[in-house]
PDB file of C-alpha atoms in Angstrom:
ATOM      1  CA  MET A  16     -18.606  -8.116  18.372  1.00  0.00           C
ATOM      2  CA  THR A  17     -15.219  -8.723  16.137  1.00  0.00           C
ATOM      3  CA  THR A  18     -15.734 -11.662  13.658  1.00  0.00           C
ATOM      4  CA  SER A  19     -13.047 -13.434  11.860  1.00  0.00           C
ATOM      5  CA  HIS A  20     -13.212 -13.985   8.169  1.00  0.00           C
ATOM      6  CA  GLN A  21     -12.920 -17.329   6.604  1.00  0.00           C
ATOM      7  CA  ASN A  22     -12.508 -17.542   2.968  1.00  0.00           C
ATOM      8  CA  SER A  23     -15.670 -19.358   1.350  1.00  0.00           C
ATOM      9  CA  VAL A  24     -13.620 -21.329  -0.820  1.00  0.00           C
ATOM     10  CA  GLU A  25     -15.466 -24.408  -2.279  1.00  0.00           C
ATOM     11  CA  THR A  26     -13.092 -27.627  -2.036  1.00  0.00           C
ATOM     12  CA  GLU A  27     -14.651 -28.821  -5.537  1.00  0.00           C
ATOM     13  CA  ILE A  28     -12.687 -25.881  -7.641  1.00  0.00           C
ATOM     14  CA  GLU A  29     -10.360 -26.981 -10.080  1.00  0.00           C
ATOM     15  CA  VAL A  30      -8.370 -25.165 -12.597  1.00  0.00           C
ATOM     16  CA  PRO A  31      -8.551 -26.170 -16.341  1.00  0.00           C
ATOM     17  CA  SER A  32      -5.427 -27.204 -17.909  1.00  0.00           C
ATOM     18  CA  LEU A  33      -3.413 -27.560 -15.013  1.00  0.00           C
ATOM     19  CA  ILE A  34      -0.222 -28.811 -16.805  1.00  0.00           C
ATOM     20  CA  GLN A  35      -0.010 -25.987 -19.170  1.00  0.00           C
ATOM     21  CA  PRO A  36      -3.266 -23.129 -19.047  1.00  0.00           C
ATOM     22  CA  LEU A  37      -3.920 -21.113 -21.370  1.00  0.00           C
ATOM     23  CA  VAL A  38      -3.144 -17.513 -20.459  1.00  0.00           C
ATOM     24  CA  THR A  39      -4.728 -14.329 -21.923  1.00  0.00           C
ATOM     25  CA  VAL A  40      -2.969 -11.179 -21.640  1.00  0.00           C
ATOM     26  CA  VAL A  41      -5.089  -7.891 -21.958  1.00  0.00           C
ATOM     27  CA  ILE A  42      -2.835  -5.223 -22.953  1.00  0.00           C
ATOM     28  CA  THR A  43      -5.107  -1.555 -22.574  1.00  0.00           C
ATOM     29  CA  SER A  44      -3.624   1.369 -24.761  1.00  0.00           C
ATOM     30  CA  TYR A  45      -4.890   4.969 -24.955  1.00  0.00           C
ATOM     31  CA  ASN A  46      -2.609   7.421 -27.074  1.00  0.00           C
ATOM     32  CA  TYR A  47       0.749   5.500 -25.957  1.00  0.00           C
ATOM     33  CA  GLU A  48       2.245   4.824 -29.070  1.00  0.00           C
ATOM     34  CA  ARG A  49       5.688   5.711 -27.930  1.00  0.00           C
ATOM     35  CA  TYR A  50       5.411   3.084 -25.357  1.00  0.00           C
ATOM     36  CA  VAL A  51       2.676   0.130 -26.314  1.00  0.00           C
ATOM     37  CA  GLY A  52       5.355  -1.327 -28.729  1.00  0.00           C
ATOM     38  CA  GLU A  53       7.730  -2.088 -26.180  1.00  0.00           C
ATOM     39  CA  THR A  54       4.995  -3.396 -23.642  1.00  0.00           C
ATOM     40  CA  ILE A  55       3.912  -5.997 -26.440  1.00  0.00           C
ATOM     41  CA  GLU A  56       7.341  -6.871 -26.840  1.00  0.00           C
ATOM     42  CA  SER A  57       8.050  -7.915 -23.321  1.00  0.00           C
ATOM     43  CA  VAL A  58       4.991  -9.780 -23.209  1.00  0.00           C
ATOM     44  CA  LEU A  59       5.644 -11.927 -26.661  1.00  0.00           C
ATOM     45  CA  LYS A  60       8.833 -12.638 -24.924  1.00  0.00           C
ATOM     46  CA  GLN A  61       7.828 -14.353 -22.334  1.00  0.00           C
ATOM     47  CA  THR A  62       8.980 -17.754 -21.477  1.00  0.00           C
ATOM     48  CA  TYR A  63       5.889 -19.293 -20.742  1.00  0.00           C
ATOM     49  CA  PRO A  64       4.684 -21.074 -24.131  1.00  0.00           C
ATOM     50  CA  ARG A  65       0.989 -20.426 -23.664  1.00  0.00           C
ATOM     51  CA  VAL A  66       0.122 -17.095 -24.212  1.00  0.00           C
ATOM     52  CA  GLU A  67      -2.645 -15.219 -26.100  1.00  0.00           C
ATOM     53  CA  VAL A  68      -2.397 -11.252 -26.501  1.00  0.00           C
ATOM     54  CA  ILE A  69      -5.427  -9.057 -26.913  1.00  0.00           C
ATOM     55  CA  VAL A  70      -4.500  -5.418 -27.227  1.00  0.00           C
ATOM     56  CA  VAL A  71      -7.655  -3.078 -26.825  1.00  0.00           C
ATOM     57  CA  ASP A  72      -7.404   0.550 -28.191  1.00  0.00           C
ATOM     58  CA  ASP A  73      -9.854   2.853 -26.010  1.00  0.00           C
ATOM     59  CA  GLY A  74      -9.714   5.497 -28.581  1.00  0.00           C
ATOM     60  CA  SER A  75      -6.430   6.416 -29.242  1.00  0.00           C
ATOM     61  CA  THR A  76      -5.774   9.410 -31.727  1.00  0.00           C
ATOM     62  CA  ASP A  77      -2.446   8.963 -32.288  1.00  0.00           C
ATOM     63  CA  ARG A  78      -0.880   6.474 -34.417  1.00  0.00           C
ATOM     64  CA  SER A  79      -0.925   3.579 -31.828  1.00  0.00           C
ATOM     65  CA  ALA A  80      -3.046   1.378 -33.974  1.00  0.00           C
ATOM     66  CA  GLU A  81      -0.724   1.586 -36.316  1.00  0.00           C
ATOM     67  CA  VAL A  82       2.461   0.528 -33.837  1.00  0.00           C
ATOM     68  CA  ILE A  83       0.195  -2.293 -32.766  1.00  0.00           C
ATOM     69  CA  GLY A  84      -0.685  -3.635 -36.197  1.00  0.00           C
ATOM     70  CA  LYS A  85       2.598  -4.318 -36.815  1.00  0.00           C
ATOM     71  CA  PHE A  86       2.779  -7.048 -34.723  1.00  0.00           C
ATOM     72  CA  GLY A  87       0.399  -8.657 -37.025  1.00  0.00           C
ATOM     73  CA  THR A  88      -1.104 -12.155 -36.211  1.00  0.00           C
ATOM     74  CA  LYS A  89       0.923 -12.442 -32.844  1.00  0.00           C
ATOM     75  CA  VAL A  90      -1.786  -9.942 -31.038  1.00  0.00           C
ATOM     76  CA  THR A  91      -5.638  -9.603 -31.385  1.00  0.00           C
ATOM     77  CA  LEU A  92      -6.260  -6.183 -31.901  1.00  0.00           C
ATOM     78  CA  ILE A  93      -9.893  -4.897 -30.941  1.00  0.00           C
ATOM     79  CA  ARG A  94     -10.542  -0.826 -31.534  1.00  0.00           C
ATOM     80  CA  GLN A  95     -13.214   1.161 -29.468  1.00  0.00           C
ATOM     81  CA  LYS A  96     -14.665   4.524 -28.442  1.00  0.00           C
ATOM     82  CA  ASN A  97     -12.974   6.119 -25.465  1.00  0.00           C
ATOM     83  CA  ALA A  98     -14.631   4.399 -22.637  1.00  0.00           C
ATOM     84  CA  GLY A  99     -11.794   4.225 -20.005  1.00  0.00           C
ATOM     85  CA  CYS A 100      -9.650   1.783 -18.458  1.00  0.00           C
ATOM     86  CA  ALA A 101     -11.872  -0.590 -16.532  1.00  0.00           C
ATOM     87  CA  ALA A 102     -14.394  -0.844 -19.647  1.00  0.00           C
ATOM     88  CA  ALA A 103     -11.236  -1.563 -22.070  1.00  0.00           C
ATOM     89  CA  ARG A 104     -10.180  -4.425 -19.865  1.00  0.00           C
ATOM     90  CA  ASN A 105     -13.569  -5.847 -19.502  1.00  0.00           C
ATOM     91  CA  VAL A 106     -13.629  -5.592 -23.296  1.00  0.00           C
ATOM     92  CA  GLY A 107     -10.377  -7.827 -22.882  1.00  0.00           C
ATOM     93  CA  ILE A 108     -11.743 -10.083 -20.546  1.00  0.00           C
ATOM     94  CA  ARG A 109     -15.075 -11.018 -22.929  1.00  0.00           C
ATOM     95  CA  HIS A 110     -12.834 -11.835 -25.962  1.00  0.00           C
ATOM     96  CA  ALA A 111     -10.245 -14.099 -23.847  1.00  0.00           C
ATOM     97  CA  CYS A 112      -9.834 -17.614 -24.163  1.00  0.00           C
ATOM     98  CA  GLY A 113      -7.132 -18.450 -21.443  1.00  0.00           C
ATOM     99  CA  ASP A 114      -7.925 -20.236 -18.416  1.00  0.00           C
ATOM    100  CA  LEU A 115      -5.954 -17.393 -16.738  1.00  0.00           C
ATOM    101  CA  ILE A 116      -6.057 -13.687 -17.287  1.00  0.00           C
ATOM    102  CA  ALA A 117      -3.236 -11.141 -16.668  1.00  0.00           C
ATOM    103  CA  PHE A 118      -3.319  -7.445 -17.318  1.00  0.00           C
ATOM    104  CA  CYS A 119      -0.547  -5.188 -18.474  1.00  0.00           C
ATOM    105  CA  ASP A 120      -0.724  -1.524 -19.195  1.00  0.00           C
ATOM    106  CA  SER A 121       0.398  -0.342 -22.471  1.00  0.00           C
ATOM    107  CA  ASP A 122       3.379   1.803 -20.233  1.00  0.00           C
ATOM    108  CA  ASP A 123       4.478  -1.133 -18.314  1.00  0.00           C
ATOM    109  CA  ARG A 124       6.522  -3.722 -19.711  1.00  0.00           C
ATOM    110  CA  TRP A 125       7.447  -7.457 -18.037  1.00  0.00           C
ATOM    111  CA  VAL A 126      10.103  -9.154 -17.266  1.00  0.00           C
ATOM    112  CA  SER A 127      10.662 -12.071 -19.536  1.00  0.00           C
ATOM    113  CA  HIS A 128       9.887 -14.992 -16.798  1.00  0.00           C
ATOM    114  CA  LYS A 129       7.329 -13.297 -15.090  1.00  0.00           C
ATOM    115  CA  LEU A 130       4.414 -15.865 -16.150  1.00  0.00           C
ATOM    116  CA  GLU A 131       6.704 -18.594 -15.398  1.00  0.00           C
ATOM    117  CA  ARG A 132       7.380 -17.668 -12.054  1.00  0.00           C
ATOM    118  CA  GLN A 133       3.305 -16.973 -11.714  1.00  0.00           C
ATOM    119  CA  ILE A 134       1.668 -19.716 -13.174  1.00  0.00           C
ATOM    120  CA  PRO A 135       2.946 -22.725 -10.931  1.00  0.00           C
ATOM    121  CA  GLN A 136       1.156 -20.830  -8.365  1.00  0.00           C
ATOM    122  CA  PHE A 137      -2.463 -21.989  -9.759  1.00  0.00           C
ATOM    123  CA  GLN A 138      -0.851 -25.301 -10.086  1.00  0.00           C
ATOM    124  CA  LYS A 139      -0.124 -25.694  -6.622  1.00  0.00           C
ATOM    125  CA  ASP A 140      -3.220 -24.777  -5.073  1.00  0.00           C
ATOM    126  CA  PRO A 141      -6.704 -24.344  -6.856  1.00  0.00           C
ATOM    127  CA  CYS A 142      -7.852 -22.117  -4.493  1.00  0.00           C
ATOM    128  CA  VAL A 143      -5.778 -19.180  -5.547  1.00  0.00           C
ATOM    129  CA  GLY A 144      -7.745 -16.501  -7.480  1.00  0.00           C
ATOM    130  CA  LEU A 145      -4.731 -13.996  -7.781  1.00  0.00           C
ATOM    131  CA  VAL A 146      -1.159 -14.029  -8.058  1.00  0.00           C
ATOM    132  CA  HIS A 147       0.802 -11.003  -8.479  1.00  0.00           C
ATOM    133  CA  SER A 148       4.467 -10.087  -8.181  1.00  0.00           C
ATOM    134  CA  GLY A 149       7.071  -7.335  -7.221  1.00  0.00           C
ATOM    135  CA  SER A 150       7.514  -4.117  -9.444  1.00  0.00           C
ATOM    136  CA  ARG A 151      10.437  -2.042 -10.107  1.00  0.00           C
ATOM    137  CA  CYS A 152       9.616   1.440 -10.758  1.00  0.00           C
ATOM    138  CA  PHE A 153      11.718   3.624 -13.116  1.00  0.00           C
ATOM    139  CA  ASP A 154      12.013   6.909 -14.500  1.00  0.00           C
ATOM    140  CA  ALA A 155      11.235   7.080 -18.353  1.00  0.00           C
ATOM    141  CA  LYS A 156      13.901   9.248 -19.154  1.00  0.00           C
ATOM    142  CA  ASP A 157      16.431   8.166 -17.791  1.00  0.00           C
ATOM    143  CA  GLY A 158      15.979   4.440 -16.624  1.00  0.00           C
ATOM    144  CA  ARG A 159      16.830   4.669 -13.310  1.00  0.00           C
ATOM    145  CA  THR A 160      15.234   2.997 -10.571  1.00  0.00           C
ATOM    146  CA  LEU A 161      12.902   5.207  -8.376  1.00  0.00           C
ATOM    147  CA  TYR A 162      11.790   2.580  -6.065  1.00  0.00           C
ATOM    148  CA  GLU A 163      11.072  -1.208  -5.848  1.00  0.00           C
ATOM    149  CA  CYS A 164       7.369  -2.497  -4.602  1.00  0.00           C
ATOM    150  CA  TRP A 165       7.538  -6.263  -2.910  1.00  0.00           C
ATOM    151  CA  PRO A 166       4.492  -8.083  -2.278  1.00  0.00           C
ATOM    152  CA  ARG A 167       2.975  -9.830   0.922  1.00  0.00           C
ATOM    153  CA  GLU A 168       3.438 -13.698   0.263  1.00  0.00           C
ATOM    154  CA  ASN A 169      -0.664 -14.064   1.170  1.00  0.00           C
ATOM    155  CA  THR A 170      -3.365 -11.022   1.497  1.00  0.00           C
ATOM    156  CA  ASP A 171      -6.248 -11.905   3.240  1.00  0.00           C
ATOM    157  CA  PHE A 172      -9.682 -10.027   2.811  1.00  0.00           C
ATOM    158  CA  HIS A 173      -9.477  -7.750   5.218  1.00  0.00           C
ATOM    159  CA  GLU A 174      -5.650  -6.463   4.392  1.00  0.00           C
ATOM    160  CA  MET A 175      -6.952  -5.951   0.934  1.00  0.00           C
ATOM    161  CA  LEU A 176      -9.919  -4.075   2.476  1.00  0.00           C
ATOM    162  CA  GLU A 177      -7.175  -1.846   4.288  1.00  0.00           C
ATOM    163  CA  TRP A 178      -5.158  -1.424   1.079  1.00  0.00           C
ATOM    164  CA  CYS A 179      -4.264  -2.305  -2.644  1.00  0.00           C
ATOM    165  CA  HIS A 180      -1.781  -4.478  -2.047  1.00  0.00           C
ATOM    166  CA  PHE A 181      -0.750  -5.490  -5.498  1.00  0.00           C
ATOM    167  CA  GLY A 182      -0.471  -3.598  -8.836  1.00  0.00           C
ATOM    168  CA  LEU A 183      -2.766  -4.667 -11.864  1.00  0.00           C
ATOM    169  CA  SER A 184       0.183  -4.765 -14.409  1.00  0.00           C
ATOM    170  CA  SER A 185       1.793  -7.517 -11.947  1.00  0.00           C
ATOM    171  CA  ALA A 186      -1.353  -9.561 -11.647  1.00  0.00           C
ATOM    172  CA  VAL A 187      -2.727 -12.802 -12.947  1.00  0.00           C
ATOM    173  CA  PHE A 188      -6.088 -13.999 -12.296  1.00  0.00           C
ATOM    174  CA  SER A 189      -8.052 -17.250 -12.297  1.00  0.00           C
ATOM    175  CA  ARG A 190     -10.698 -17.164 -14.928  1.00  0.00           C
ATOM    176  CA  GLN A 191     -13.039 -18.971 -12.856  1.00  0.00           C
ATOM    177  CA  ALA A 192     -12.745 -16.302  -9.925  1.00  0.00           C
ATOM    178  CA  LEU A 193     -13.512 -13.792 -12.233  1.00  0.00           C
ATOM    179  CA  ASP A 194     -16.407 -15.448 -13.443  1.00  0.00           C
ATOM    180  CA  ARG A 195     -17.650 -15.657  -9.996  1.00  0.00           C
ATOM    181  CA  VAL A 196     -16.991 -12.241  -8.740  1.00  0.00           C
ATOM    182  CA  GLY A 197     -17.428 -10.236 -11.579  1.00  0.00           C
ATOM    183  CA  ILE A 198     -15.534  -8.293 -13.902  1.00  0.00           C
ATOM    184  CA  PHE A 199     -14.034  -4.443 -13.262  1.00  0.00           C
ATOM    185  CA  ASP A 200     -16.426  -2.013 -12.039  1.00  0.00           C
ATOM    186  CA  GLU A 201     -16.548   0.843 -14.850  1.00  0.00           C
ATOM    187  CA  THR A 202     -17.752   3.196 -12.268  1.00  0.00           C
ATOM    188  CA  LEU A 203     -15.127   3.405  -9.968  1.00  0.00           C
ATOM    189  CA  CYS A 204     -12.618   4.906 -12.475  1.00  0.00           C
ATOM    190  CA  GLY A 205      -8.838   4.830 -11.110  1.00  0.00           C
ATOM    191  CA  THR A 206      -9.316   2.229  -8.232  1.00  0.00           C
ATOM    192  CA  ASP A 207     -11.490  -0.455 -10.061  1.00  0.00           C
ATOM    193  CA  ASP A 208      -8.399  -2.708  -9.596  1.00  0.00           C
ATOM    194  CA  TRP A 209      -8.120  -2.369  -5.667  1.00  0.00           C
ATOM    195  CA  ASP A 210     -12.062  -3.108  -6.074  1.00  0.00           C
ATOM    196  CA  LEU A 211     -11.735  -6.401  -7.775  1.00  0.00           C
ATOM    197  CA  GLY A 212      -8.868  -7.313  -5.675  1.00  0.00           C
ATOM    198  CA  ILE A 213     -11.320  -7.123  -2.814  1.00  0.00           C
ATOM    199  CA  ARG A 214     -14.017  -9.186  -4.225  1.00  0.00           C
ATOM    200  CA  ILE A 215     -11.463 -12.029  -5.209  1.00  0.00           C
ATOM    201  CA  ALA A 216      -9.751 -11.933  -1.777  1.00  0.00           C
ATOM    202  CA  PHE A 217     -13.207 -12.677  -0.318  1.00  0.00           C
ATOM    203  CA  HIS A 218     -13.289 -16.115  -1.786  1.00  0.00           C
ATOM    204  CA  TYR A 219     -10.053 -16.701  -2.902  1.00  0.00           C
ATOM    205  CA  ARG A 220      -6.393 -16.662  -1.936  1.00  0.00           C
ATOM    206  CA  VAL A 221      -4.275 -13.773  -2.849  1.00  0.00           C
ATOM    207  CA  VAL A 222      -0.495 -14.955  -3.523  1.00  0.00           C
ATOM    208  CA  GLY A 223       2.739 -12.995  -4.129  1.00  0.00           C
ATOM    209  CA  VAL A 224       5.421 -14.025  -5.510  1.00  0.00           C
ATOM    210  CA  ARG A 225       8.331 -12.222  -4.539  1.00  0.00           C
ATOM    211  CA  GLU A 226      10.445 -11.257  -7.319  1.00  0.00           C
ATOM    212  CA  LEU A 227      10.862  -7.861  -9.350  1.00  0.00           C
ATOM    213  CA  LEU A 228       8.639  -9.395 -12.606  1.00  0.00           C
ATOM    214  CA  LEU A 229       7.117  -5.956 -13.600  1.00  0.00           C
ATOM    215  CA  GLU A 230       8.835  -2.393 -14.807  1.00  0.00           C
ATOM    216  CA  TYR A 231       6.441   0.017 -14.351  1.00  0.00           C
ATOM    217  CA  ARG A 232       7.365   3.065 -16.136  1.00  0.00           C
ATOM    218  CA  MET A 233       7.041   6.517 -14.455  1.00  0.00           C
ATOM    219  CA  HIS A 234       6.156   9.489 -16.374  1.00  0.00           C
ATOM    220  CA  GLU A 235       4.148  12.481 -16.807  1.00  0.00           C
ATOM    221  CA  SER A 236       1.095  11.202 -17.986  1.00  0.00           C
ATOM    222  CA  ASN A 237       0.928   8.773 -15.256  1.00  0.00           C
ATOM    223  CA  ALA A 238      -1.560  10.632 -13.269  1.00  0.00           C
ATOM    224  CA  THR A 239      -4.067  11.490 -16.079  1.00  0.00           C
ATOM    225  CA  LEU A 240      -7.013  11.332 -13.307  1.00  0.00           C
ATOM    226  CA  LYS A 241      -8.048  14.311 -11.189  1.00  0.00           C
ATOM    227  CA  ALA A 242      -6.722  13.864  -7.597  1.00  0.00           C
ATOM    228  CA  ASP A 243     -10.307  14.681  -6.561  1.00  0.00           C
ATOM    229  CA  SER A 244     -12.072  11.958  -8.730  1.00  0.00           C
ATOM    230  CA  ILE A 245      -9.405   9.254  -7.607  1.00  0.00           C
ATOM    231  CA  LEU A 246     -10.498  10.301  -3.744  1.00  0.00           C
ATOM    232  CA  LYS A 247     -14.254  10.275  -4.375  1.00  0.00           C
ATOM    233  CA  ASN A 248     -13.987   6.829  -5.919  1.00  0.00           C
ATOM    234  CA  SER A 249     -11.449   5.533  -3.284  1.00  0.00           C
ATOM    235  CA  LEU A 250     -14.184   6.326  -0.642  1.00  0.00           C
ATOM    236  CA  ARG A 251     -16.734   4.908  -2.628  1.00  0.00           C
ATOM    237  CA  LEU A 252     -15.096   1.425  -2.794  1.00  0.00           C
ATOM    238  CA  VAL A 253     -14.084   1.331   0.550  1.00  0.00           C
ATOM    239  CA  ASN A 254     -17.866   1.106   1.531  1.00  0.00           C
ATOM    240  CA  LYS A 255     -19.079  -1.297  -1.055  1.00  0.00           C
ATOM    241  CA  PRO A 256     -18.032  -4.144   0.145  1.00  0.00           C
ATOM    242  CA  ARG A 257     -20.660  -3.711   3.347  1.00  0.00           C
ATOM    243  CA  GLU A 258     -22.975  -6.491   2.149  1.00  0.00           C
ATOM    244  CA  LEU A 259     -20.090  -9.023   1.572  1.00  0.00           C
ATOM    245  CA  HIS A 260     -19.068  -9.420   5.327  1.00  0.00           C
ATOM    246  CA  ALA A 261     -21.754  -7.566   7.603  1.00  0.00           C
ATOM    247  CA  HIS A 262     -21.623  -6.735  11.339  1.00  0.00           C
ATOM    248  CA  CYS A 263     -17.559  -7.788  11.314  1.00  0.00           C
ATOM    249  CA  GLY A 264     -15.529  -5.809  13.816  1.00  0.00           C
ATOM    250  CA  LEU A 265     -12.004  -6.320  11.348  1.00  0.00           C
ATOM    251  CA  CYS A 266     -13.777  -4.911   8.245  1.00  0.00           C
ATOM    252  CA  ILE A 267     -15.028  -1.780  10.332  1.00  0.00           C
ATOM    253  CA  ARG A 268     -11.459  -1.273  11.666  1.00  0.00           C
ATOM    254  CA  ALA A 269     -10.144  -1.925   7.781  1.00  0.00           C
ATOM    255  CA  ARG A 270     -12.373   0.387   6.078  1.00  0.00           C
ATOM    256  CA  ARG A 271     -11.420   2.874   8.836  1.00  0.00           C
ATOM    257  CA  LEU A 272      -8.170   2.331   7.888  1.00  0.00           C
ATOM    258  CA  ALA A 273      -8.350   2.529   4.095  1.00  0.00           C
ATOM    259  CA  ALA A 274      -9.904   5.693   4.598  1.00  0.00           C
ATOM    260  CA  ARG A 275      -7.234   7.451   6.260  1.00  0.00           C
ATOM    261  CA  HIS A 276      -4.891   5.653   3.959  1.00  0.00           C
ATOM    262  CA  VAL A 277      -6.826   7.082   0.902  1.00  0.00           C
ATOM    263  CA  ARG A 278      -7.227  10.620   2.445  1.00  0.00           C
ATOM    264  CA  ARG A 279      -3.521  10.712   3.338  1.00  0.00           C
ATOM    265  CA  GLY A 280      -2.530   9.590   0.035  1.00  0.00           C
ATOM    266  CA  TYR A 281      -4.879  12.505  -1.505  1.00  0.00           C
ATOM    267  CA  TYR A 282      -2.958  15.036   1.039  1.00  0.00           C
ATOM    268  CA  GLY A 283       0.690  14.176  -0.744  1.00  0.00           C
ATOM    269  CA  VAL A 284      -0.679  14.738  -3.966  1.00  0.00           C
ATOM    270  CA  ALA A 285      -2.515  18.267  -2.713  1.00  0.00           C
ATOM    271  CA  VAL A 286       0.770  19.217  -1.234  1.00  0.00           C
ATOM    272  CA  GLY A 287       2.828  18.362  -4.250  1.00  0.00           C
ATOM    273  CA  ARG A 288       0.363  20.658  -6.390  1.00  0.00           C
ATOM    274  CA  ALA A 289       0.329  23.398  -3.706  1.00  0.00           C
ATOM    275  CA  ARG A 290       4.213  23.626  -4.262  1.00  0.00           C
ATOM    276  CA  GLU A 291       4.113  23.478  -7.909  1.00  0.00           C
ATOM    277  CA  ALA A 292       1.728  26.363  -7.938  1.00  0.00           C
ATOM    278  CA  MET A 293       4.010  28.125  -5.465  1.00  0.00           C
ATOM    279  CA  ALA A 294       6.926  27.824  -7.715  1.00  0.00           C
ATOM    280  CA  LYS A 295       5.160  29.150 -10.733  1.00  0.00           C
ATOM    281  CA  GLY A 296       4.027  32.339  -8.513  1.00  0.00           C
ATOM    282  CA  MET A 297       0.642  30.949  -8.350  1.00  0.00           C
ATOM    283  CA  LEU A 298      -0.276  32.100  -4.688  1.00  0.00           C
ATOM    284  CA  ALA A 299      -4.332  32.067  -4.847  1.00  0.00           C
ATOM    285  CA  GLU A 300      -3.612  28.451  -6.816  1.00  0.00           C
ATOM    286  CA  SER A 301      -1.394  27.407  -4.289  1.00  0.00           C
ATOM    287  CA  LEU A 302      -3.697  27.969  -1.290  1.00  0.00           C
ATOM    288  CA  LYS A 303      -6.301  26.623  -2.714  1.00  0.00           C
ATOM    289  CA  TRP A 304      -4.741  23.017  -2.760  1.00  0.00           C
ATOM    290  CA  ARG A 305      -3.342  23.534   0.641  1.00  0.00           C
ATOM    291  CA  ALA A 306      -6.984  24.065   1.732  1.00  0.00           C
ATOM    292  CA  ARG A 307      -7.784  20.880   0.323  1.00  0.00           C
ATOM    293  CA  SER A 308      -4.975  19.211   1.787  1.00  0.00           C
ATOM    294  CA  LEU A 309      -5.714  19.990   5.282  1.00  0.00           C
ATOM    295  CA  TRP A 310      -9.710  19.884   4.733  1.00  0.00           C
ATOM    296  CA  ASN A 311      -9.237  16.278   3.307  1.00  0.00           C
ATOM    297  CA  TYR A 312      -6.767  14.937   5.929  1.00  0.00           C
ATOM    298  CA  PRO A 313      -7.061  16.992   9.037  1.00  0.00           C
ATOM    299  CA  TRP A 314      -4.643  14.511  10.624  1.00  0.00           C
ATOM    300  CA  ALA A 315      -1.900  16.213   9.118  1.00  0.00           C
ATOM    301  CA  MET A 316      -2.112  19.406  11.843  1.00  0.00           C
ATOM    302  CA  LYS A 317      -1.044  16.952  14.360  1.00  0.00           C
ATOM    303  CA  GLU A 318       2.154  16.173  12.167  1.00  0.00           C
ATOM    304  CA  ILE A 319       2.800  20.179  11.137  1.00  0.00           C
ATOM    305  CA  VAL A 320       2.420  20.872  14.945  1.00  0.00           C
ATOM    306  CA  ARG A 321       5.331  18.192  15.517  1.00  0.00           C
ATOM    307  CA  ARG A 322       7.603  19.538  13.004  1.00  0.00           C
ATOM    308  CA  ARG A 323       7.274  23.310  13.542  1.00  0.00           C
ATOM    309  CA  VAL A 324       6.452  24.019  17.069  1.00  0.00           C
ATOM    310  CA  PHE A 325       8.380  21.317  19.094  1.00  0.00           C
ATOM    311  CA  ARG A 326      10.582  20.132  16.268  1.00  0.00           C
ATOM    312  CA  ILE A 327      10.242  16.695  16.505  1.00  0.00           C
ATOM    313  CA  PRO A 328      10.651  14.919  12.913  1.00  0.00           C
ATOM    314  CA  THR A 329       8.081  12.530  11.863  1.00  0.00           C
ATOM    315  CA  ALA A 330       7.934   8.960  11.466  1.00  0.00           C
ATOM    316  CA  SER A 331       9.793   7.623   8.498  1.00  0.00           C
TER     317      SER A 331
END
């Protein structure tokens, strides 16, 4: 039997320092000396006045620490051995003093009024646990806009379970929410943000500010994680929240759709790798990626038939 989900938000939840809560911004960096300075500047230029900036250098071997050090006492620099982005974010959370905690990857940048637009959402409703925004993806080489992502105004638990509807660098979290649901799962490399979003959405409201407040930089180093690892961890997290809402028909449907979305995403990456290999004359490598794409997303066969046999265009 299908059951509906009711957010278990206690009425006594209160957000500390409602007038102007302190926001801790955690910037994690690994070998991004060419971008991290611009990221820090975009955070320091926020029009919202009460901001604490923590930069966690996750074992960089380039000049990142030197670039970060030029900001002096404006930022708190924490250096650690390389442990992955989730572990670095957790270190930042443990050192944060803010009532609200935001994250920004060291190759992204914020619009100057980002926090000013987001903080009032927490002040309006103490049941809000996560506020995110729209983002503009731009090419690192020439600055041109590649695409824009616009958020839903509200995302419930089942929608978050079906797909990650926010970008971490656009998100601000209630410290109280993080204390309740826990921090990033360091075993879910590359999908730890989605996992945290699911846990937040189960207990709190997730609100989207429909403005492009994040600028996401697209460059060759973005996809540093292997596609196979992303696929494995995505499928793991889809099944992870089973104990949160047992025997729920909506959850079962959301997990099924999530798995399909994940596999379709992998298919797109694998096809891209196959084309790149073919262009370089690497036939065996190209065939390997083609086989992986179809093995993990067999629904693609239907699309291939539509295009090549019946010559029917796929849905846009």
